[in-house]
Short mmCIF file of C-alpha atoms in Angstrom, two decimals:
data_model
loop_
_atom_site.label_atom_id
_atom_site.label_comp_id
_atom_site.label_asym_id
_atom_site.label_seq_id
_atom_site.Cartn_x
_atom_site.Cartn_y
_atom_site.Cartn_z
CA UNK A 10 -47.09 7.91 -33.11
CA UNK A 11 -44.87 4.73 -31.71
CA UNK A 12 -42.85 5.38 -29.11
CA UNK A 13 -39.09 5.59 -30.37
CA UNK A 14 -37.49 5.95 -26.42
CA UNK A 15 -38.68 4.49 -23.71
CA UNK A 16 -37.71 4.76 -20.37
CA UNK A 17 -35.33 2.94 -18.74
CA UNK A 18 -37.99 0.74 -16.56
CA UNK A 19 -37.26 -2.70 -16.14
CA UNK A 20 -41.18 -3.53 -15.20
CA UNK A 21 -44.56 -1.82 -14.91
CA UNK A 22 -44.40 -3.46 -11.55
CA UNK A 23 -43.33 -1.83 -8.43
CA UNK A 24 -43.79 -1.07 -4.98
CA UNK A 25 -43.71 2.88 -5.41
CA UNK A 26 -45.08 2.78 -8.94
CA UNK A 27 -48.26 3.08 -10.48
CA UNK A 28 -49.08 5.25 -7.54
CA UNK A 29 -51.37 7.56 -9.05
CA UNK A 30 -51.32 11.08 -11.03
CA UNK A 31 -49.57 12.49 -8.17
CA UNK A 32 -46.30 9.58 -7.94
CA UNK A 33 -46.06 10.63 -4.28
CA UNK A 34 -44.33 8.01 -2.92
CA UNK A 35 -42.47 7.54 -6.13
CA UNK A 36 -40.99 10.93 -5.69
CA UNK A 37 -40.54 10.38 -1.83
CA UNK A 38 -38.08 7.11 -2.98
CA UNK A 39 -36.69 9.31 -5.72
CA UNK A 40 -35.79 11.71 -3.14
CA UNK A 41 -34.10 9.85 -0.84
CA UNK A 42 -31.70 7.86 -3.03
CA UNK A 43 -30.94 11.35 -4.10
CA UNK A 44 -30.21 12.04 -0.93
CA UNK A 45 -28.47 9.10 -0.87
CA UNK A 46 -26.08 10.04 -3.81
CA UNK A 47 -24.89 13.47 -1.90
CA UNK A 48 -27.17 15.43 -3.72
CA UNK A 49 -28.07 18.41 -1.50
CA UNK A 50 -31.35 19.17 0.05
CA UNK A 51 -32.16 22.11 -2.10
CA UNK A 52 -31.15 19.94 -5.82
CA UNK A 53 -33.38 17.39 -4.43
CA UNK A 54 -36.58 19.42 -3.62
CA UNK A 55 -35.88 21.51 -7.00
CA UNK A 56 -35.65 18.22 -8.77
CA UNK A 57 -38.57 16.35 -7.25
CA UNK A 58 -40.76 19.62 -7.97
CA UNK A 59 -39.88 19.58 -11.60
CA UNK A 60 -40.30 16.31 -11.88
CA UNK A 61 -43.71 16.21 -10.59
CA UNK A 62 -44.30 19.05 -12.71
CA UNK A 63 -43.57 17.71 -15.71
CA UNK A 64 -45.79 14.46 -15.03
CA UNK A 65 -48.83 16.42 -13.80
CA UNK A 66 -48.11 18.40 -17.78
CA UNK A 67 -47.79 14.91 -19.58
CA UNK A 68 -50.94 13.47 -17.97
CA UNK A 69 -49.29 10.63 -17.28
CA UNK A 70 -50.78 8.58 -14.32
CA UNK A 71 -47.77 6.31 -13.42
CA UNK A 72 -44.08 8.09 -12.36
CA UNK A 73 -42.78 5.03 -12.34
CA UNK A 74 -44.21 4.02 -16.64
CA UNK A 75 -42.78 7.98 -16.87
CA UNK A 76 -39.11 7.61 -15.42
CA UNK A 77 -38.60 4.15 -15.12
CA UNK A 78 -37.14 2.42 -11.85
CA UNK A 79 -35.92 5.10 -9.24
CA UNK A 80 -33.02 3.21 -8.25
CA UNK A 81 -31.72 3.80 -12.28
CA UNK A 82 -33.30 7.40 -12.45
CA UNK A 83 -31.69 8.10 -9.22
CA UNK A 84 -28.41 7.63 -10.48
CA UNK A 85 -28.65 8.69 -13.91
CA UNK A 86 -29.81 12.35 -12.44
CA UNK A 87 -26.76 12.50 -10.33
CA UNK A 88 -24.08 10.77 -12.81
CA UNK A 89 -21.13 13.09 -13.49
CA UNK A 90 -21.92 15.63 -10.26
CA UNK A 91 -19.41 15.46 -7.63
CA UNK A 92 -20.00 14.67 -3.78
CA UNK A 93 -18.43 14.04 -1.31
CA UNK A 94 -18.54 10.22 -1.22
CA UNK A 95 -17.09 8.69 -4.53
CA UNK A 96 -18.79 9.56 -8.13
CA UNK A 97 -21.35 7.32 -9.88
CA UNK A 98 -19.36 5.13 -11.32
CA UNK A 99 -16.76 4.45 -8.65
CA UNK A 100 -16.23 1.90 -6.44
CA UNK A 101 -14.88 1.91 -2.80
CA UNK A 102 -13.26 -1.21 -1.10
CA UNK A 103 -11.79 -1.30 2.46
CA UNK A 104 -9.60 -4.05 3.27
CA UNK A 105 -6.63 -5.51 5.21
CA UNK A 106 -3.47 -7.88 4.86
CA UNK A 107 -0.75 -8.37 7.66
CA UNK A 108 2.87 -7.19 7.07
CA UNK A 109 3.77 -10.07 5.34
CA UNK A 110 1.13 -10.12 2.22
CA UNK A 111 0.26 -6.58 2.33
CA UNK A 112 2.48 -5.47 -1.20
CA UNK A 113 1.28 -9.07 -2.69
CA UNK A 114 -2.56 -8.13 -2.31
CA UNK A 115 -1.77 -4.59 -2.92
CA UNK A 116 -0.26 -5.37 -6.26
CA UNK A 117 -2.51 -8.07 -7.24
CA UNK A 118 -5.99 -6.00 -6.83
CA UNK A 119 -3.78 -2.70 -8.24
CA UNK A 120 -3.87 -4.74 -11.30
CA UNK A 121 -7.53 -4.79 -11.45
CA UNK A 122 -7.78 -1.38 -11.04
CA UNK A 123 -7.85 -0.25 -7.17
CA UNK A 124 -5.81 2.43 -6.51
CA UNK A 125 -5.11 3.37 -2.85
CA UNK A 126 -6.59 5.98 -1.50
CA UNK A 127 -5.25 6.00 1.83
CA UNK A 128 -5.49 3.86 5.57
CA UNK A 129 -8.07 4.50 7.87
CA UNK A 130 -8.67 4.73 11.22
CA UNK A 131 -8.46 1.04 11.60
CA UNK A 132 -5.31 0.78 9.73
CA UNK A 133 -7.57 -0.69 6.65
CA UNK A 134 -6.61 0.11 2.79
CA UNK A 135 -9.39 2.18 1.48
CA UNK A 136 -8.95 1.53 -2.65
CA UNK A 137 -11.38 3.48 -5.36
CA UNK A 138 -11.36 1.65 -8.78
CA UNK A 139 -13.35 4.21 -11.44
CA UNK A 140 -15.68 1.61 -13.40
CA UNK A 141 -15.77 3.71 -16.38
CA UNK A 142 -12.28 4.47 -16.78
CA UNK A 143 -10.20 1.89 -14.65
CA UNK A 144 -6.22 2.06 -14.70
CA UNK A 145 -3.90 -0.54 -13.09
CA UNK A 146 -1.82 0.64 -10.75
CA UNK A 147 1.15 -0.74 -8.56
CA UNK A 148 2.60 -0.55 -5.21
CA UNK A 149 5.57 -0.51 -2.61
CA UNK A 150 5.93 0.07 1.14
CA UNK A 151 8.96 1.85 2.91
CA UNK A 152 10.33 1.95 6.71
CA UNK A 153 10.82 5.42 8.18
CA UNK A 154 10.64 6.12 12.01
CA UNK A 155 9.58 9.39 11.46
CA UNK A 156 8.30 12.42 9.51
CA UNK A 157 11.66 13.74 8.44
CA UNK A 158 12.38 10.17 7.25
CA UNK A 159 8.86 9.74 5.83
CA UNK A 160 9.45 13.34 3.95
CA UNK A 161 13.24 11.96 3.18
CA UNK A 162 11.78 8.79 1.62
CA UNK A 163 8.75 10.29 -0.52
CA UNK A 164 11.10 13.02 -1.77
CA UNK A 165 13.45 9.92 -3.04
CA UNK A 166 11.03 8.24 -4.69
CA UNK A 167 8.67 10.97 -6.03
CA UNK A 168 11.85 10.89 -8.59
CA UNK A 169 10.28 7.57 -10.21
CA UNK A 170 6.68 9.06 -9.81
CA UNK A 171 5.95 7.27 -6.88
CA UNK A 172 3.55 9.53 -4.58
CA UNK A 173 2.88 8.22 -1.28
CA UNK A 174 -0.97 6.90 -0.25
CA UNK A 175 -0.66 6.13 3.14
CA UNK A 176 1.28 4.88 6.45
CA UNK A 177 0.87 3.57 9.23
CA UNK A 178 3.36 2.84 12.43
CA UNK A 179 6.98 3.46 10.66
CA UNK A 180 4.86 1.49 7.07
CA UNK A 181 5.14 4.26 4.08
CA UNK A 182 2.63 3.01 1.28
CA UNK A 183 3.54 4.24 -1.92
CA UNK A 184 1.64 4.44 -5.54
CA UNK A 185 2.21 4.52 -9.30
CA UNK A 186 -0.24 4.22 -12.09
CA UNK A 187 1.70 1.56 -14.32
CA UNK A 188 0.84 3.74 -17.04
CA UNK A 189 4.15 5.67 -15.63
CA UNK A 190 5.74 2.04 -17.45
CA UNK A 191 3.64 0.94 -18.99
CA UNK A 192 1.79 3.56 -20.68
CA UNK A 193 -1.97 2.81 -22.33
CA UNK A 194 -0.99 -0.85 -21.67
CA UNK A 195 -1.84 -0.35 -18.24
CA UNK A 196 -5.65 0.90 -19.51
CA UNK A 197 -8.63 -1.86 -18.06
CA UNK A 198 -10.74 -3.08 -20.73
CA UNK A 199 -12.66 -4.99 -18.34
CA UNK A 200 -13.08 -5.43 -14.63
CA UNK A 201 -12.77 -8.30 -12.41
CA UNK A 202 -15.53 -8.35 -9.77
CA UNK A 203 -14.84 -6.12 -6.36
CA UNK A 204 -13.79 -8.71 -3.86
CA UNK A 205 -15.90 -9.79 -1.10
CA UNK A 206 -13.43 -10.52 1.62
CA UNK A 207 -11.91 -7.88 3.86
CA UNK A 208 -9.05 -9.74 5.67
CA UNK A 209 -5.67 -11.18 4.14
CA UNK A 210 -3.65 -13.59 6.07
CA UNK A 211 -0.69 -15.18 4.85
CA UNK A 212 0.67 -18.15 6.26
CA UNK A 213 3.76 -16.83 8.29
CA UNK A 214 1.28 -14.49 10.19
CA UNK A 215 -1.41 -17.36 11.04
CA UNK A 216 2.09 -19.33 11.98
CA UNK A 217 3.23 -16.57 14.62
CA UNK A 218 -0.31 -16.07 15.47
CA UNK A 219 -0.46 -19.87 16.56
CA UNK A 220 2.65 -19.55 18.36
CA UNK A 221 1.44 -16.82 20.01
CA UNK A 222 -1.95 -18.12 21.01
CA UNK A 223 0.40 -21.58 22.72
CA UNK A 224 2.77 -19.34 24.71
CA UNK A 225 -0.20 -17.48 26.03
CA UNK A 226 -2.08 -20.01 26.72
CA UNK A 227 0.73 -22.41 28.34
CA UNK A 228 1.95 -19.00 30.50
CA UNK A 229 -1.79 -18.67 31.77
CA UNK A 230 -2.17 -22.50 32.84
CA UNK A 231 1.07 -22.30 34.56
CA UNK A 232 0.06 -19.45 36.19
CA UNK A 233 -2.71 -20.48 37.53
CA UNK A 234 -1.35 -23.50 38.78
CA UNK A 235 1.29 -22.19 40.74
CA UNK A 236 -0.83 -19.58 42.46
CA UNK A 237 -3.05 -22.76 42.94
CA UNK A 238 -0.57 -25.20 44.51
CA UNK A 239 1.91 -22.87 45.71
CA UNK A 240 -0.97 -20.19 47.85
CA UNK A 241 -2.07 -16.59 47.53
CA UNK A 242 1.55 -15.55 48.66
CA UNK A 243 2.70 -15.96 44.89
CA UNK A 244 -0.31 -13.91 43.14
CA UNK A 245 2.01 -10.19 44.30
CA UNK A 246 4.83 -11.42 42.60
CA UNK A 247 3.69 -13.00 39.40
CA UNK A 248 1.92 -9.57 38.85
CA UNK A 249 4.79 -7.67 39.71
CA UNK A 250 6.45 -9.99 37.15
CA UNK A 251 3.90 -9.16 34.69
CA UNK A 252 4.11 -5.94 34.87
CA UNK A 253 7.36 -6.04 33.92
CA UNK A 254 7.43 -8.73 31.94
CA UNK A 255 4.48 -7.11 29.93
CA UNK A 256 6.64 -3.82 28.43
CA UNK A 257 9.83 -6.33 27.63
CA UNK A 258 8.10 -8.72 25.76
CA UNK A 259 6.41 -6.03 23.95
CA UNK A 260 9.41 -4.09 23.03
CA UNK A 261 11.32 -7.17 22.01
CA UNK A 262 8.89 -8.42 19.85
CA UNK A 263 7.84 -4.89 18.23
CA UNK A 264 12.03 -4.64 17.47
CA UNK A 265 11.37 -7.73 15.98
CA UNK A 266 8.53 -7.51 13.97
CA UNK A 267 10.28 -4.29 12.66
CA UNK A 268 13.50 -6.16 11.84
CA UNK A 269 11.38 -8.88 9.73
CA UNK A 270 9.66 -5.84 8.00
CA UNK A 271 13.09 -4.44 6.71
CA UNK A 272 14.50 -7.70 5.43
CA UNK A 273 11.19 -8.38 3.77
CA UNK A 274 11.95 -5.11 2.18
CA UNK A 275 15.60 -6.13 0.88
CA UNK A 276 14.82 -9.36 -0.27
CA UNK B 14 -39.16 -4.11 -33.05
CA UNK B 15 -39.66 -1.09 -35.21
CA UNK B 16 -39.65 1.09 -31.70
CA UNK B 17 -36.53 -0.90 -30.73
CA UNK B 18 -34.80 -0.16 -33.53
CA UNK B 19 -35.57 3.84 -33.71
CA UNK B 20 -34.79 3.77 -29.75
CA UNK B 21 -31.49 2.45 -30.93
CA UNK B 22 -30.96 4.86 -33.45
CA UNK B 23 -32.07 8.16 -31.13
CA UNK B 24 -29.49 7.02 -28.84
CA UNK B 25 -26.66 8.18 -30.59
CA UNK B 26 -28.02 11.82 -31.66
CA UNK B 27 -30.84 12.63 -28.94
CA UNK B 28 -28.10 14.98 -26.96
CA UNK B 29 -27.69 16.21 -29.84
CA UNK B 30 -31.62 17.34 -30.60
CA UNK B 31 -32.06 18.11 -27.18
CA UNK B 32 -29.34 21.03 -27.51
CA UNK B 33 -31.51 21.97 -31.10
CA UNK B 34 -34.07 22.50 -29.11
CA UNK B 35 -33.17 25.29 -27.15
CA UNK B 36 -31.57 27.47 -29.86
CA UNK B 37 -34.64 29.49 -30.07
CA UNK B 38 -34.35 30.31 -26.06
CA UNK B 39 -34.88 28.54 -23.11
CA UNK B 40 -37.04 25.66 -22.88
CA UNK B 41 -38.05 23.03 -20.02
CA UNK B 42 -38.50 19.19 -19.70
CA UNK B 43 -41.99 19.16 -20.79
CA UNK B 44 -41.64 21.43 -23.37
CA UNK B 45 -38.28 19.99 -24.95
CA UNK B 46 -40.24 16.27 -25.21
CA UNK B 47 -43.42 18.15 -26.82
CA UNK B 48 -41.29 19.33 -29.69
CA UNK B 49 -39.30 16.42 -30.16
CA UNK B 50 -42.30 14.65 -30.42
CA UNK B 51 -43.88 17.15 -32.73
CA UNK B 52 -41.02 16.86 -35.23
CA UNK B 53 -41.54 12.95 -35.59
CA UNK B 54 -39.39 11.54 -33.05
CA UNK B 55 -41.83 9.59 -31.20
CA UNK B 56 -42.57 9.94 -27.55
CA UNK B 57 -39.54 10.55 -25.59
CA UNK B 58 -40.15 9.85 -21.77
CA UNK B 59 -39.07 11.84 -18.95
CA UNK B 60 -36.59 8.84 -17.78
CA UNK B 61 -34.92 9.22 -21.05
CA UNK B 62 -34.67 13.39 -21.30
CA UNK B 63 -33.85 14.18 -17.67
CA UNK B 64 -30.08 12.20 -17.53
CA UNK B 65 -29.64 13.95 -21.17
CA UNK B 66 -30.09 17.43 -19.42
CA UNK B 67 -28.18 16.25 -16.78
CA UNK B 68 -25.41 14.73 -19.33
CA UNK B 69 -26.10 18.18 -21.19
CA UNK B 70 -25.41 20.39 -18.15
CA UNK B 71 -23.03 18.20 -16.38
CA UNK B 72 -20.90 18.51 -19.71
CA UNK B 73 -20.99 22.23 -19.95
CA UNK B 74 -23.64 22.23 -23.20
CA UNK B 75 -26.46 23.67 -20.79
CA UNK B 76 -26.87 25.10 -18.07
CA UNK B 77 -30.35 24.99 -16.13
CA UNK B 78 -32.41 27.03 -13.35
CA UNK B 79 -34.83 26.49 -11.57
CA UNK B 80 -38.00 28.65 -11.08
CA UNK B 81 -41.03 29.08 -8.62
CA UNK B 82 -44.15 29.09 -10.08
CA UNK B 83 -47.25 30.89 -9.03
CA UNK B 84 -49.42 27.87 -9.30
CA UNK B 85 -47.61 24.37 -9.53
CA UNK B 86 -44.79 23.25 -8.70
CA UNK B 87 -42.01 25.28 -10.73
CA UNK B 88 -40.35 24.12 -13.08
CA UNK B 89 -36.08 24.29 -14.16
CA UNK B 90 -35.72 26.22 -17.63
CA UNK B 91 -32.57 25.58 -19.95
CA UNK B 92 -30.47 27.11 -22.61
CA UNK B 93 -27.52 26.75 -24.20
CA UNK B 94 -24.16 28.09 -23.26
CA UNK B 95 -21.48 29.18 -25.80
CA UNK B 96 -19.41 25.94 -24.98
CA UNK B 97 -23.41 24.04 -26.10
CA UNK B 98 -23.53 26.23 -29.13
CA UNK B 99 -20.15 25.59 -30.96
CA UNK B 100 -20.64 21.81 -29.56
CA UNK B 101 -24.05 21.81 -31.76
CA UNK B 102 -22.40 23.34 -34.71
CA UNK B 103 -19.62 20.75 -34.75
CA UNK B 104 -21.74 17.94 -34.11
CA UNK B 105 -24.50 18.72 -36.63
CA UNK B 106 -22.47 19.08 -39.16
CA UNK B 107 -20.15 15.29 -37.74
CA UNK B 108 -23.74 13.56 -37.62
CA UNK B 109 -25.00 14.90 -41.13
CA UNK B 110 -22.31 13.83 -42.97
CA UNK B 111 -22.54 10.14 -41.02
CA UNK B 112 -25.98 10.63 -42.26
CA UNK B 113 -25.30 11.16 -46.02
CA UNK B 114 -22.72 8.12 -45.87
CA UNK B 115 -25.71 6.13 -44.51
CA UNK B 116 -28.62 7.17 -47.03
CA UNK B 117 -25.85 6.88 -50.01
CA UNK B 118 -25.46 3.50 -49.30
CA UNK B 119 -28.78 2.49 -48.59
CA UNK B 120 -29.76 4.47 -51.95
CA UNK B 121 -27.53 2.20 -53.69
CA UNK B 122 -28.49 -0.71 -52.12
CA UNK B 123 -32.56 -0.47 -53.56
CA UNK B 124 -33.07 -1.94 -57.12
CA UNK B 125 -32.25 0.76 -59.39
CA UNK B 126 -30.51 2.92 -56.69
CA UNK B 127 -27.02 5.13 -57.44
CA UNK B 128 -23.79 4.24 -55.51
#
């Protein structure tokens, strides 16, 4: 009799196979990428045990001729069976832009399937793309300065099927599946590679950064060369100055940065 | 090459003989690759049957439990739920017909053969 299925083994060869009639340390790498996968404790020893049943009943002396690689068994045995990290077949991507390229990136990898799945704790976009059925989806970001305006805005724009993913400070992020326009048009036929980088900077935020690197920098060397030339009697009141300086500086610029985020938003 | 080729074609209808398997009653791993290889399908290994009963009973078809054994290490038993049974019914009768295309046209493609 030929053999009509094989296994999906990529090579006789491996660390943990060929390990004997018992495939202990086969089933002891099978175990923990199950682990691995979410699969709880009591699937995994109930798995491993009928597992190594079934190869001590086939005779076979290799686990790893029997079941193939246990990186692809692994995840063939727990394809389809929800956890609580994302399915087989799912990708997760954290990443994060500044205020000013945020939508851009947003909208460029929703094209290639990431959807938004919310912000985390360090304010960075965590996106899920589904590799076996990827959809393109689109975004757009709101101002509200607080939850009855958040609530006020999503309400609005739920109307267009817009259903909010996330915010951060007084930044709503909003989603759509562009099947909502452009219906199976916005179906994937084939995926662009997850992107390696993590951080988006555009060029007016590196520009502001800049700027504020010099003023910090030229306050600091003036600083220290008045309380240098001028004695220990100035160090009181240039902190006194900074301390109020500090708050000022800070509110003006946060109004600021907030004004610059609502005219982004009109133009 | 003549292994490849019947891999390829068991692809498409092993779920399919794995859920005729356990008409008769419950059946386990082992036991579901002895009879498959018993009715002249070749030697199907356990790295090909276990994501099918996973496919199987992730999909509804199946449903599986495991038992302690006495002596060894247990084993999980499976059979069929109603959803499996009316999806074997359809199916079989889909995959027979897609059969009788193919044979009619191979028929008539031998010297001699009927279209």
């Amino acid at each position: 009799m030929t053999s009509s299925s094989s296994s999906n083994n990529n090579s006789s060869s491996n660390s943990v196979g060929g390990s004997g009639g018992s495939g202990g340390d086969y089933f002891a790498e099978l175990a923990r990428l199950l682990r691995a996968a979410g699969l709880p404790e009591q699937q995994v020893a109930t798995t491993v045990a009928d597992l190594t049943g079934y190869l001590a009943e086939a005779e076979s002396a290799d686990a790893y001729e029997e079941f193939g690689a246990p990186e692809t068994f692994a995840a063939s045995l727990v394809e389809g069976r929800t956890g609580e990290g994302p399915g087989e077949g799912a990708e997760t991507w954290k990443w994060t832009a500044d205020i000013y390229a945020d939508r851009t990136y947003l909208n460029h990898y929703g094209d290639q399937g990431w959807e938004m799945e919310g912000l985390d704790r360090l304010g960075r976009f965590v996106c899920r793309r589904d590799t076996q059925a990827a959809m393109r989806w689109e975004y757009r970001r709101e101002i509200a300065n607080n939850a009855k305006e958040r609530a006020s805005v999503a309400a609005d724009l739920a109307l267009d099927a817009w259903e909010p993913c996330g915010h951060w400070l007084y930044f709503l992020y909003f989603k759509r599946p562009k099947a909502a326009s452009a219906g199976p048009a916005a179906a994937l036929d084939e995926l662009v590679a997850a992107p390696d980088r993590q951080l988006f900077l555009s060029s007016t935020y590196r520009g502001k950064l800049k700027q504020f690197v010099a003023a910090a920098v030229v306050t600091g060397v003036l600083s220290v060369l008045t309380i240098h030339y001028c004695g220990d009697h100035m160090l009181v009141p240039f902190l006194i100055g900074s301390v109020v300086a500090a708050p000022i500086g800070g509110t003006i610029a946060w109004r600021r940065l907030k004004h610059e985020a609502v005219n982004a938003e009109e133009a | 090459m003549a292994a490849d080729r019947r891999s390829s074609w068991l692809k498409g209808v092993l779920d399919l003989l794995v859920l005729a398997c356990l008409t008769e009653g419950e059946s386990y791993g082992y036991e579901i690759s002895k009879a498959l290889a018993a009715a002249g399908l070749g030697e199907i290994k356990g790295g090909t049957l276990y994501p099918v009963l996973n496919r199987l009973e992730e999909a509804g078809l199946a449903v599986g439990e495991f038992r302690a054994a006495e002596r060894g290490p247990g084993r999980r038993y499976y059979q069929l739920t109603d959803q499996g049974r009316r999806a074997l019914v359809e199916q079989s009768a889909s995959w027979l017909e897609f059969h009788t295309a193919v044979r009619t046209t191979l028929n008539s493609a031998q010297p001699g053969g009927t279209s």
